[in-house]
Amino acid sequence: MVTRSAIIFSASLLAMTAHGTAFAQETGAKSEADTDQGGLGEIIVTAEKRAENVQRTAAAVTAVTGESLVEKGVVDLRAVQSLVPSARFQQEGQSTQVFLRGVGANLDFANVEQVVSLNFNGVYIPREGTSAPLFDIERVEVLPGPQGTLYGRNAMGGTVNASFVKPKREAGFSGVLEAGNFDLFHGTAIANAPLGEHLAARIGVDYTHTSGYMTSGAEAKDDLAIRLGLLYDSNAGFDMYLWGYFVDKSGTAPNLVNKGTNPTTFAYDENAFLRPNPWDDTRTGALSALAPFGQPKAEDLTYKNYVAGSEINVDLSDNVTLTYIPSYFKLDLDYGYWLGGVPAYYEIGYKQTTHELRLSGDSDAVKWIAGAYYYWMSVEQDVRVLPGTPFEGIYFNNNKGIKTGIAAFGQVTYNISPSFRAILGGRYSSDKAEAAGISFMLQPYTFDRTFNRFDIKAGVEADIGPASMAYATFQTGYAPGTYNPFPATPGNDNLVKPAKLTSYTVGVKNRFLDDRLQLNLEAYYYDYRDLYIQAFDQSKLFNPIFNAAKVEIYGVQADLKLKPTRADTLSFSVSYNHARNKDFITPAGDNYNGLSPAYAADWTVSAEYSRDFDIGSHGYLRAQADARFESAFYADFIHNLGTRQQPYVKANASLTYFANNERWNLGAWIKNITNEPVIAATAFAGIPGPGTAYLEAPRTYGVRLGFNF
């Protein structure tokens, strides 16, 4: 068995001998190094709120370029999962549950916020907004571990940052057209125009149509997104980037299917689905007796999301910059769906404003950043089971939910010597939560609490070779307390205590063989206190949130990336993540010590290979294949029957012709080649049960045309 001490000792030894590296996966970078020297090139990231080479960032950043996202057919956040080690980016209705290294939040109820934050252009996006399409993207960055210093309350488990392509000072028109199975039509069109010496505008439109993955027609897409951008750059120390987008989804909502019952014997069978086709959510024929409330069907979906933001930068001197990032977010969502044979209804509305103001500076001895942050969020939610029947019940109701917060933060990197640096940071946060609604007992409840917290970061970096860096970091993060939706009494408070995470990481980053080989390693240990955790049992109207007193997580992430020739690229990563409850006994005396938290697989292994073939003077052909293995995991902390995902492998491939003038490309792709059914958000109970699960997409394939003029 891999032990924590062995992991950290091994990482420390590798750091001292310059043979390891922290995991920083670079995908799809195109640079002069690629063209002239055949090397791996570099990716510039802003994970720590300043632009720097990902290989010089003292953190396990996974960075993926927009070109690579298009080539791999990644059109939303969920599909990024295949590119990130030890991660689950999975569907729950129109939400995306994000788990990094076993840290995340399940269930899409308003009293459980994300603990891995998604940010668009530096703006926090609430959970139901995470299903917005990804298009015209500069890059996506994934940063695991608590980021309490720079990102605050929703980044206890890490951050996912997506940056849009900014307007450019040149006219251009580009896009993508795709067609595939399930009646797929997907089109993206981007127009860019200079509007003078200092001003440029950019507009993008993205549309997706599919028939439903589910046999009933559920999970069909009819999604439209429009994005606008305006960039003013004075070339004299002042620039302003304004952006906004609108998303309108009017397809059908996904349904959950039953898992864990043999359809022939009706005996428990953990890996069985009710139909030979796992995505068949109907109950016709011999299964009609399992449809007491009618046949599951495709329910209409209404989703409208409006977002606007900006980034303003002012150079106050040669090495001091003032940055201001305001934003506005509004979302209205409602749909019906089926939990196996049980109908349900989901409705939620958000309004949010955020403001971040920061100063940053850079000198020969010191890099620093200091800032203030404010947010206000309003959320109303109603989730019901068996709507419109005599058995209608409330799963969750919140007719008033207000969250506000302020924070002050700062971080300093000091050069102790030309090759050795120290990092120190801190953030003070004050978060207030107010709520009112109707409990499952049809009684009114209220909640009003304020939570104060100071998070810290301390670390060191050392250059240990011409292209090698070692680091060690200590940092903390927290999630504000929340509530259970029932009336508080003197003997039964509805408070759920804040969750806290303390992490220790060591790692190294290396480039060898004239920039052709990257070898990276990071080891980590997380002390996770008062994790708030909830399991969903659809046979119960009330599913309480508990605080798990202590969860211990430790592991390693390793990455190898090799470009032996200009035509070949090989990537391989392996992640071991040991997450277990150390002290988790519920008030009723149920003991879950020794069990893994939800969606925390021990092993994740992925590999990718691509090769370019010259086929004349006009272009080249790129063949690409990748595969990802994930060991078994459970979808809830109880390890209920029907909630276990068996180990699986998913593989994808593509073949694309690129014109040398970069004006167009044409390719074919296939995803989930073996049609592997993999669970996403999963609940206990059902008809017949024992579990009901959202499923990741089945095998899909298609052709793609890209153009750039």
PDB file of N, CA and C in Angstrom, residues 85-125:
ATOM      1  N   PRO A  85      -6.102  15.284 -14.626  1.00  0.00           N
ATOM      2  CA  PRO A  85      -5.905  14.129 -13.739  1.00  0.00           C
ATOM      3  C   PRO A  85      -6.679  14.269 -12.439  1.00  0.00           C
ATOM      4  N   SER A  86      -7.130  13.131 -11.909  1.00  0.00           N
ATOM      5  CA  SER A  86      -7.793  13.075 -10.606  1.00  0.00           C
ATOM      6  C   SER A  86      -8.948  14.064 -10.511  1.00  0.00           C
ATOM      7  N   ALA A  87      -9.788  14.094 -11.563  1.00  0.00           N
ATOM      8  CA  ALA A  87     -10.868  15.069 -11.618  1.00  0.00           C
ATOM      9  C   ALA A  87     -12.151  14.401 -12.077  1.00  0.00           C
ATOM     10  N   ARG A  88     -13.279  14.927 -11.596  1.00  0.00           N
ATOM     11  CA  ARG A  88     -14.605  14.580 -12.099  1.00  0.00           C
ATOM     12  C   ARG A  88     -15.318  15.883 -12.430  1.00  0.00           C
ATOM     13  N   PHE A  89     -15.670  16.073 -13.707  1.00  0.00           N
ATOM     14  CA  PHE A  89     -16.474  17.205 -14.154  1.00  0.00           C
ATOM     15  C   PHE A  89     -17.749  16.584 -14.711  1.00  0.00           C
ATOM     16  N   GLN A  90     -18.806  16.504 -13.921  1.00  0.00           N
ATOM     17  CA  GLN A  90     -19.914  15.653 -14.298  1.00  0.00           C
ATOM     18  C   GLN A  90     -21.257  16.356 -14.195  1.00  0.00           C
ATOM     19  N   GLN A  91     -22.194  15.806 -14.943  1.00  0.00           N
ATOM     20  CA  GLN A  91     -23.505  16.393 -15.087  1.00  0.00           C
ATOM     21  C   GLN A  91     -24.397  16.137 -13.879  1.00  0.00           C
ATOM     22  N   GLU A  92     -25.142  17.168 -13.494  1.00  0.00           N
ATOM     23  CA  GLU A  92     -26.273  17.040 -12.595  1.00  0.00           C
ATOM     24  C   GLU A  92     -27.316  18.036 -13.071  1.00  0.00           C
ATOM     25  N   GLY A  93     -28.226  17.569 -13.928  1.00  0.00           N
ATOM     26  CA  GLY A  93     -29.153  18.489 -14.564  1.00  0.00           C
ATOM     27  C   GLY A  93     -28.405  19.490 -15.418  1.00  0.00           C
ATOM     28  N   GLN A  94     -28.628  20.772 -15.165  1.00  0.00           N
ATOM     29  CA  GLN A  94     -27.894  21.820 -15.874  1.00  0.00           C
ATOM     30  C   GLN A  94     -26.714  22.342 -15.058  1.00  0.00           C
ATOM     31  N   SER A  95     -26.380  21.659 -13.979  1.00  0.00           N
ATOM     32  CA  SER A  95     -25.189  21.981 -13.200  1.00  0.00           C
ATOM     33  C   SER A  95     -24.038  21.083 -13.631  1.00  0.00           C
ATOM     34  N   THR A  96     -22.841  21.503 -13.289  1.00  0.00           N
ATOM     35  CA  THR A  96     -21.659  20.667 -13.470  1.00  0.00           C
ATOM     36  C   THR A  96     -20.996  20.508 -12.113  1.00  0.00           C
ATOM     37  N   GLN A  97     -20.997  19.302 -11.601  1.00  0.00           N
ATOM     38  CA  GLN A  97     -20.276  19.012 -10.365  1.00  0.00           C
ATOM     39  C   GLN A  97     -18.791  18.887 -10.695  1.00  0.00           C
ATOM     40  N   VAL A  98     -17.960  19.615  -9.962  1.00  0.00           N
ATOM     41  CA  VAL A  98     -16.515  19.569 -10.178  1.00  0.00           C
ATOM     42  C   VAL A  98     -15.854  19.038  -8.913  1.00  0.00           C
ATOM     43  N   PHE A  99     -15.136  17.930  -9.051  1.00  0.00           N
ATOM     44  CA  PHE A  99     -14.360  17.348  -7.963  1.00  0.00           C
ATOM     45  C   PHE A  99     -12.903  17.282  -8.406  1.00  0.00           C
ATOM     46  N   LEU A 100     -12.007  17.854  -7.615  1.00  0.00           N
ATOM     47  CA  LEU A 100     -10.574  17.782  -7.860  1.00  0.00           C
ATOM     48  C   LEU A 100      -9.914  17.087  -6.682  1.00  0.00           C
ATOM     49  N   ARG A 101      -9.218  15.988  -6.958  1.00  0.00           N
ATOM     50  CA  ARG A 101      -8.539  15.229  -5.901  1.00  0.00           C
ATOM     51  C   ARG A 101      -9.510  14.847  -4.781  1.00  0.00           C
ATOM     52  N   GLY A 102     -10.735  14.497  -5.141  1.00  0.00           N
ATOM     53  CA  GLY A 102     -11.712  14.060  -4.159  1.00  0.00           C
ATOM     54  C   GLY A 102     -12.403  15.168  -3.409  1.00  0.00           C
ATOM     55  N   VAL A 103     -12.133  16.435  -3.747  1.00  0.00           N
ATOM     56  CA  VAL A 103     -12.756  17.571  -3.070  1.00  0.00           C
ATOM     57  C   VAL A 103     -13.776  18.202  -4.013  1.00  0.00           C
ATOM     58  N   GLY A 104     -15.027  18.278  -3.567  1.00  0.00           N
ATOM     59  CA  GLY A 104     -16.084  18.869  -4.373  1.00  0.00           C
ATOM     60  C   GLY A 104     -17.368  18.906  -3.582  1.00  0.00           C
ATOM     61  N   ALA A 105     -18.438  19.330  -4.226  1.00  0.00           N
ATOM     62  CA  ALA A 105     -19.747  19.399  -3.582  1.00  0.00           C
ATOM     63  C   ALA A 105     -20.775  18.786  -4.519  1.00  0.00           C
ATOM     64  N   ASN A 106     -21.517  17.797  -4.016  1.00  0.00           N
ATOM     65  CA  ASN A 106     -22.576  17.218  -4.834  1.00  0.00           C
ATOM     66  C   ASN A 106     -23.919  17.802  -4.423  1.00  0.00           C
ATOM     67  N   LEU A 107     -24.915  17.526  -5.230  1.00  0.00           N
ATOM     68  CA  LEU A 107     -26.298  17.992  -5.091  1.00  0.00           C
ATOM     69  C   LEU A 107     -26.434  19.479  -5.424  1.00  0.00           C
ATOM     70  N   ASP A 108     -27.392  19.740  -6.327  1.00  0.00           N
ATOM     71  CA  ASP A 108     -27.568  21.100  -6.846  1.00  0.00           C
ATOM     72  C   ASP A 108     -28.666  21.831  -6.099  1.00  0.00           C
ATOM     73  N   PHE A 109     -28.526  21.897  -4.767  1.00  0.00           N
ATOM     74  CA  PHE A 109     -29.439  22.656  -3.927  1.00  0.00           C
ATOM     75  C   PHE A 109     -28.754  23.951  -3.502  1.00  0.00           C
ATOM     76  N   ALA A 110     -29.562  24.983  -3.259  1.00  0.00           N
ATOM     77  CA  ALA A 110     -29.015  26.316  -3.004  1.00  0.00           C
ATOM     78  C   ALA A 110     -28.254  26.406  -1.692  1.00  0.00           C
ATOM     79  N   ASN A 111     -28.442  25.451  -0.793  1.00  0.00           N
ATOM     80  CA  ASN A 111     -27.695  25.505   0.469  1.00  0.00           C
ATOM     81  C   ASN A 111     -26.349  24.807   0.379  1.00  0.00           C
ATOM     82  N   VAL A 112     -25.995  24.298  -0.796  1.00  0.00           N
ATOM     83  CA  VAL A 112     -24.678  23.674  -1.002  1.00  0.00           C
ATOM     84  C   VAL A 112     -24.017  24.358  -2.193  1.00  0.00           C
ATOM     85  N   GLU A 113     -23.073  25.242  -1.933  1.00  0.00           N
ATOM     86  CA  GLU A 113     -22.351  25.918  -3.015  1.00  0.00           C
ATOM     87  C   GLU A 113     -21.173  25.072  -3.482  1.00  0.00           C
ATOM     88  N   GLN A 114     -20.668  25.429  -4.663  1.00  0.00           N
ATOM     89  CA  GLN A 114     -19.453  24.797  -5.177  1.00  0.00           C
ATOM     90  C   GLN A 114     -18.295  25.056  -4.225  1.00  0.00           C
ATOM     91  N   VAL A 115     -17.379  24.097  -4.147  1.00  0.00           N
ATOM     92  CA  VAL A 115     -16.126  24.323  -3.424  1.00  0.00           C
ATOM     93  C   VAL A 115     -14.933  24.233  -4.373  1.00  0.00           C
ATOM     94  N   VAL A 116     -15.205  24.036  -5.663  1.00  0.00           N
ATOM     95  CA  VAL A 116     -14.229  24.260  -6.726  1.00  0.00           C
ATOM     96  C   VAL A 116     -14.850  25.311  -7.627  1.00  0.00           C
ATOM     97  N   SER A 117     -14.205  26.451  -7.753  1.00  0.00           N
ATOM     98  CA  SER A 117     -14.844  27.574  -8.441  1.00  0.00           C
ATOM     99  C   SER A 117     -14.539  27.551  -9.931  1.00  0.00           C
ATOM    100  N   LEU A 118     -15.553  27.939 -10.718  1.00  0.00           N
ATOM    101  CA  LEU A 118     -15.378  28.169 -12.145  1.00  0.00           C
ATOM    102  C   LEU A 118     -15.408  29.667 -12.381  1.00  0.00           C
ATOM    103  N   ASN A 119     -14.432  30.163 -13.127  1.00  0.00           N
ATOM    104  CA  ASN A 119     -14.327  31.590 -13.405  1.00  0.00           C
ATOM    105  C   ASN A 119     -14.198  31.810 -14.906  1.00  0.00           C
ATOM    106  N   PHE A 120     -14.989  32.721 -15.441  1.00  0.00           N
ATOM    107  CA  PHE A 120     -14.840  33.182 -16.818  1.00  0.00           C
ATOM    108  C   PHE A 120     -14.196  34.562 -16.771  1.00  0.00           C
ATOM    109  N   ASN A 121     -13.032  34.695 -17.375  1.00  0.00           N
ATOM    110  CA  ASN A 121     -12.321  35.982 -17.405  1.00  0.00           C
ATOM    111  C   ASN A 121     -12.176  36.579 -16.015  1.00  0.00           C
ATOM    112  N   GLY A 122     -11.932  35.713 -15.019  1.00  0.00           N
ATOM    113  CA  GLY A 122     -11.727  36.176 -13.664  1.00  0.00           C
ATOM    114  C   GLY A 122     -12.996  36.420 -12.879  1.00  0.00           C
ATOM    115  N   VAL A 123     -14.161  36.060 -13.427  1.00  0.00           N
ATOM    116  CA  VAL A 123     -15.456  36.280 -12.776  1.00  0.00           C
ATOM    117  C   VAL A 123     -16.026  34.936 -12.341  1.00  0.00           C
ATOM    118  N   TYR A 124     -16.437  34.846 -11.069  1.00  0.00           N
ATOM    119  CA  TYR A 124     -17.010  33.614 -10.536  1.00  0.00           C
ATOM    120  C   TYR A 124     -18.372  33.342 -11.157  1.00  0.00           C
ATOM    121  N   ILE A 125     -18.577  32.091 -11.615  1.00  0.00           N
ATOM    122  CA  ILE A 125     -19.824  31.688 -12.256  1.00  0.00           C
ATOM    123  C   ILE A 125     -20.552  30.701 -11.347  1.00  0.00           C
TER     124      ILE A 125
END
